């Protein structure tokens, strides 16, 4: 499946996202990836409360980070959210977040295997048609 850009956000890195080596720490990449995904869901009618009300939600099964270049304190970066894959039944998706520095250099990419969970049965499920359409658009 070719990748499909769903959304993007721009952020300026903060002190709490840095490690002892002066560059962005690994957990910050995961946090920002989750924020980017949740902003996409929110823009398509699924806030956290909407997920609770509908009785389902996204969960991360696996994250993988690939580093290419450093991101330093107070640097502006653009984070894209892309659909990189999906299983046949539409219950599991691979979302890829690319972290691009202001100079255009790819700093890192995070690939996340995400599943939608029915909160009552605790089993995987395909998202409702409205959300699936937004993901596939």
PDB file of C-alpha atoms in Angstrom:
ATOM      1  CA  UNK A   1       0.000   0.000   0.000  1.00  0.00           C
ATOM      2  CA  UNK A   2       1.402   3.431  -0.860  1.00  0.00           C
ATOM      3  CA  UNK A   3       1.453   5.927   1.960  1.00  0.00           C
ATOM      4  CA  UNK A   4      -1.334   8.455   2.250  1.00  0.00           C
ATOM      5  CA  UNK A   5      -0.746  11.710   4.176  1.00  0.00           C
ATOM      6  CA  UNK A   6      -3.652  12.244   6.553  1.00  0.00           C
ATOM      7  CA  UNK A   7      -2.544  15.313   8.496  1.00  0.00           C
ATOM      8  CA  UNK A   8       0.384  17.318   9.784  1.00  0.00           C
ATOM      9  CA  UNK A   9       1.237  19.510  12.738  1.00  0.00           C
ATOM     10  CA  UNK A  10       4.062  21.964  13.399  1.00  0.00           C
ATOM     11  CA  UNK A  11       5.670  22.135  16.826  1.00  0.00           C
ATOM     12  CA  UNK A  12       8.618  23.819  18.512  1.00  0.00           C
ATOM     13  CA  UNK A  13      10.562  21.415  20.697  1.00  0.00           C
ATOM     14  CA  UNK A  14      10.546  22.072  24.429  1.00  0.00           C
ATOM     15  CA  UNK A  15      13.011  21.620  27.281  1.00  0.00           C
ATOM     16  CA  UNK A  16      11.172  18.588  28.703  1.00  0.00           C
ATOM     17  CA  UNK A  17      11.549  16.761  25.376  1.00  0.00           C
ATOM     18  CA  UNK A  18      15.365  16.848  25.462  1.00  0.00           C
ATOM     19  CA  UNK A  19      17.751  14.222  26.820  1.00  0.00           C
ATOM     20  CA  UNK A  20      21.197  14.501  28.408  1.00  0.00           C
ATOM     21  CA  UNK A  21      22.821  14.599  24.950  1.00  0.00           C
ATOM     22  CA  UNK A  22      20.961  17.766  23.966  1.00  0.00           C
ATOM     23  CA  UNK A  23      18.630  16.232  21.420  1.00  0.00           C
ATOM     24  CA  UNK A  24      15.009  15.115  21.491  1.00  0.00           C
ATOM     25  CA  UNK A  25      14.509  12.014  23.637  1.00  0.00           C
ATOM     26  CA  UNK A  26      12.864   8.885  22.257  1.00  0.00           C
ATOM     27  CA  UNK A  27       9.715   9.122  24.395  1.00  0.00           C
ATOM     28  CA  UNK A  28       9.069  12.628  23.003  1.00  0.00           C
ATOM     29  CA  UNK A  29       8.862  11.159  19.491  1.00  0.00           C
ATOM     30  CA  UNK A  30       6.248   8.674  20.692  1.00  0.00           C
ATOM     31  CA  UNK A  31       4.266  11.347  22.567  1.00  0.00           C
ATOM     32  CA  UNK A  32       4.258  13.688  19.570  1.00  0.00           C
ATOM     33  CA  UNK A  33       3.263  10.827  17.251  1.00  0.00           C
ATOM     34  CA  UNK A  34       0.287  10.026  19.485  1.00  0.00           C
ATOM     35  CA  UNK A  35      -0.674  13.717  19.611  1.00  0.00           C
ATOM     36  CA  UNK A  36      -0.546  13.941  15.822  1.00  0.00           C
ATOM     37  CA  UNK A  37      -2.787  10.867  15.453  1.00  0.00           C
ATOM     38  CA  UNK A  38      -5.249  12.136  18.057  1.00  0.00           C
ATOM     39  CA  UNK A  39      -5.446  15.545  16.356  1.00  0.00           C
ATOM     40  CA  UNK A  40      -6.315  13.736  13.122  1.00  0.00           C
ATOM     41  CA  UNK A  41      -9.052  11.736  14.871  1.00  0.00           C
ATOM     42  CA  UNK A  42     -10.347  14.910  16.561  1.00  0.00           C
ATOM     43  CA  UNK A  43     -10.488  16.778  13.230  1.00  0.00           C
ATOM     44  CA  UNK A  44     -12.577  13.910  11.864  1.00  0.00           C
ATOM     45  CA  UNK A  45     -15.170  13.866  14.631  1.00  0.00           C
ATOM     46  CA  UNK A  46     -13.550  11.604  17.218  1.00  0.00           C
ATOM     47  CA  UNK A  47     -12.317  13.397  20.324  1.00  0.00           C
ATOM     48  CA  UNK A  48     -11.351  11.311  23.331  1.00  0.00           C
ATOM     49  CA  UNK A  49     -14.875  11.760  24.713  1.00  0.00           C
ATOM     50  CA  UNK A  50     -16.387  10.756  21.353  1.00  0.00           C
ATOM     51  CA  UNK A  51     -14.388   7.525  21.452  1.00  0.00           C
ATOM     52  CA  UNK A  52     -15.619   6.832  25.005  1.00  0.00           C
ATOM     53  CA  UNK A  53     -19.198   7.625  24.015  1.00  0.00           C
ATOM     54  CA  UNK A  54     -19.019   5.352  20.974  1.00  0.00           C
ATOM     55  CA  UNK A  55     -17.560   2.535  23.082  1.00  0.00           C
ATOM     56  CA  UNK A  56     -14.286   2.033  21.244  1.00  0.00           C
ATOM     57  CA  UNK A  57     -10.825   3.501  20.979  1.00  0.00           C
ATOM     58  CA  UNK A  58      -7.418   3.218  19.335  1.00  0.00           C
ATOM     59  CA  UNK A  59      -4.621   1.332  21.077  1.00  0.00           C
ATOM     60  CA  UNK A  60      -0.993   1.002  20.025  1.00  0.00           C
ATOM     61  CA  UNK A  61       0.283  -2.553  19.644  1.00  0.00           C
ATOM     62  CA  UNK A  62       3.801  -1.682  18.492  1.00  0.00           C
ATOM     63  CA  UNK A  63       5.952   1.402  17.876  1.00  0.00           C
ATOM     64  CA  UNK A  64       9.179   1.540  15.892  1.00  0.00           C
ATOM     65  CA  UNK A  65      11.401   4.630  15.701  1.00  0.00           C
ATOM     66  CA  UNK A  66      14.027   5.193  13.021  1.00  0.00           C
ATOM     67  CA  UNK A  67      16.381   8.117  13.643  1.00  0.00           C
ATOM     68  CA  UNK A  68      18.039  10.035  10.799  1.00  0.00           C
ATOM     69  CA  UNK A  69      19.152  13.419  12.186  1.00  0.00           C
ATOM     70  CA  UNK A  70      19.149  15.239  15.518  1.00  0.00           C
ATOM     71  CA  UNK A  71      16.353  17.514  16.661  1.00  0.00           C
ATOM     72  CA  UNK A  72      17.532  20.112  19.183  1.00  0.00           C
ATOM     73  CA  UNK A  73      15.896  22.424  21.718  1.00  0.00           C
ATOM     74  CA  UNK A  74      13.527  25.097  20.323  1.00  0.00           C
ATOM     75  CA  UNK A  75      13.719  23.666  16.812  1.00  0.00           C
ATOM     76  CA  UNK A  76      10.563  23.854  14.718  1.00  0.00           C
ATOM     77  CA  UNK A  77       9.574  20.524  13.220  1.00  0.00           C
ATOM     78  CA  UNK A  78       6.716  19.351  11.040  1.00  0.00           C
ATOM     79  CA  UNK A  79       5.152  16.010  11.912  1.00  0.00           C
ATOM     80  CA  UNK A  80       3.106  14.250   9.263  1.00  0.00           C
ATOM     81  CA  UNK A  81       0.620  11.479   9.952  1.00  0.00           C
ATOM     82  CA  UNK A  82       0.362   8.939   7.132  1.00  0.00           C
ATOM     83  CA  UNK A  83      -1.482   5.706   6.558  1.00  0.00           C
ATOM     84  CA  UNK A  84       1.211   3.133   5.762  1.00  0.00           C
ATOM     85  CA  UNK A  85      -0.857  -0.066   5.875  1.00  0.00           C
ATOM     86  CA  UNK A  86      -4.066  -1.776   6.927  1.00  0.00           C
ATOM     87  CA  UNK A  87      -5.222  -5.361   7.403  1.00  0.00           C
ATOM     88  CA  UNK A  88      -8.038  -6.803   5.279  1.00  0.00           C
ATOM     89  CA  UNK A  89     -10.727  -6.559   7.949  1.00  0.00           C
ATOM     90  CA  UNK A  90      -9.880  -2.927   8.739  1.00  0.00           C
ATOM     91  CA  UNK A  91      -9.172  -3.460  12.427  1.00  0.00           C
ATOM     92  CA  UNK A  92      -5.405  -2.829  12.348  1.00  0.00           C
ATOM     93  CA  UNK A  93      -3.564   0.053  10.749  1.00  0.00           C
ATOM     94  CA  UNK A  94       0.035   1.162  10.425  1.00  0.00           C
ATOM     95  CA  UNK A  95       0.353   4.903  10.888  1.00  0.00           C
ATOM     96  CA  UNK A  96       3.689   6.516  10.073  1.00  0.00           C
ATOM     97  CA  UNK A  97       4.747   9.857  11.497  1.00  0.00           C
ATOM     98  CA  UNK A  98       7.602  11.676   9.801  1.00  0.00           C
ATOM     99  CA  UNK A  99       9.519  14.323  11.744  1.00  0.00           C
ATOM    100  CA  UNK A 100      10.952  16.911   9.357  1.00  0.00           C
ATOM    101  CA  UNK A 101      13.211  19.746  10.485  1.00  0.00           C
ATOM    102  CA  UNK A 102      12.826  23.325   9.228  1.00  0.00           C
ATOM    103  CA  UNK A 103      15.777  22.737   6.867  1.00  0.00           C
ATOM    104  CA  UNK A 104      13.748  19.976   5.158  1.00  0.00           C
ATOM    105  CA  UNK A 105      15.836  17.115   6.537  1.00  0.00           C
ATOM    106  CA  UNK A 106      14.002  14.012   7.740  1.00  0.00           C
ATOM    107  CA  UNK A 107      14.925  13.661  11.412  1.00  0.00           C
ATOM    108  CA  UNK A 108      12.994  10.505  12.280  1.00  0.00           C
ATOM    109  CA  UNK A 109      10.019   8.350  11.442  1.00  0.00           C
ATOM    110  CA  UNK A 110       7.755   6.501  13.841  1.00  0.00           C
ATOM    111  CA  UNK A 111       5.694   3.555  12.619  1.00  0.00           C
ATOM    112  CA  UNK A 112       2.838   2.546  14.915  1.00  0.00           C
ATOM    113  CA  UNK A 113       0.660  -0.534  14.618  1.00  0.00           C
ATOM    114  CA  UNK A 114      -2.735   0.650  15.873  1.00  0.00           C
ATOM    115  CA  UNK A 115      -5.817  -1.432  16.576  1.00  0.00           C
ATOM    116  CA  UNK A 116      -9.329  -0.293  17.423  1.00  0.00           C
ATOM    117  CA  UNK A 117     -10.672  -1.907  20.585  1.00  0.00           C
ATOM    118  CA  UNK A 118     -14.336  -2.430  21.482  1.00  0.00           C
ATOM    119  CA  UNK A 119     -14.370  -1.196  25.082  1.00  0.00           C
ATOM    120  CA  UNK A 120     -17.249  -3.503  26.124  1.00  0.00           C
ATOM    121  CA  UNK A 121     -16.050  -6.802  24.633  1.00  0.00           C
ATOM    122  CA  UNK A 122     -12.317  -5.918  24.813  1.00  0.00           C
ATOM    123  CA  UNK A 123     -11.919  -7.323  21.292  1.00  0.00           C
ATOM    124  CA  UNK A 124     -10.557  -5.775  18.123  1.00  0.00           C
ATOM    125  CA  UNK A 125     -13.001  -4.125  15.766  1.00  0.00           C
ATOM    126  CA  UNK A 126     -13.094  -2.166  12.540  1.00  0.00           C
ATOM    127  CA  UNK A 127     -13.788   1.535  13.083  1.00  0.00           C
ATOM    128  CA  UNK A 128     -17.170   2.981  12.066  1.00  0.00           C
ATOM    129  CA  UNK A 129     -17.554   3.849   8.378  1.00  0.00           C
ATOM    130  CA  UNK A 130     -17.183   7.607   9.032  1.00  0.00           C
ATOM    131  CA  UNK A 131     -13.771   7.148  10.644  1.00  0.00           C
ATOM    132  CA  UNK A 132     -12.654   4.467   8.193  1.00  0.00           C
ATOM    133  CA  UNK A 133     -13.508   6.794   5.287  1.00  0.00           C
ATOM    134  CA  UNK A 134     -11.422   9.580   6.841  1.00  0.00           C
ATOM    135  CA  UNK A 135      -8.465   7.223   7.304  1.00  0.00           C
ATOM    136  CA  UNK A 136      -8.694   5.945   3.728  1.00  0.00           C
ATOM    137  CA  UNK A 137      -9.300   9.344   2.084  1.00  0.00           C
TER     138      UNK A 137
END
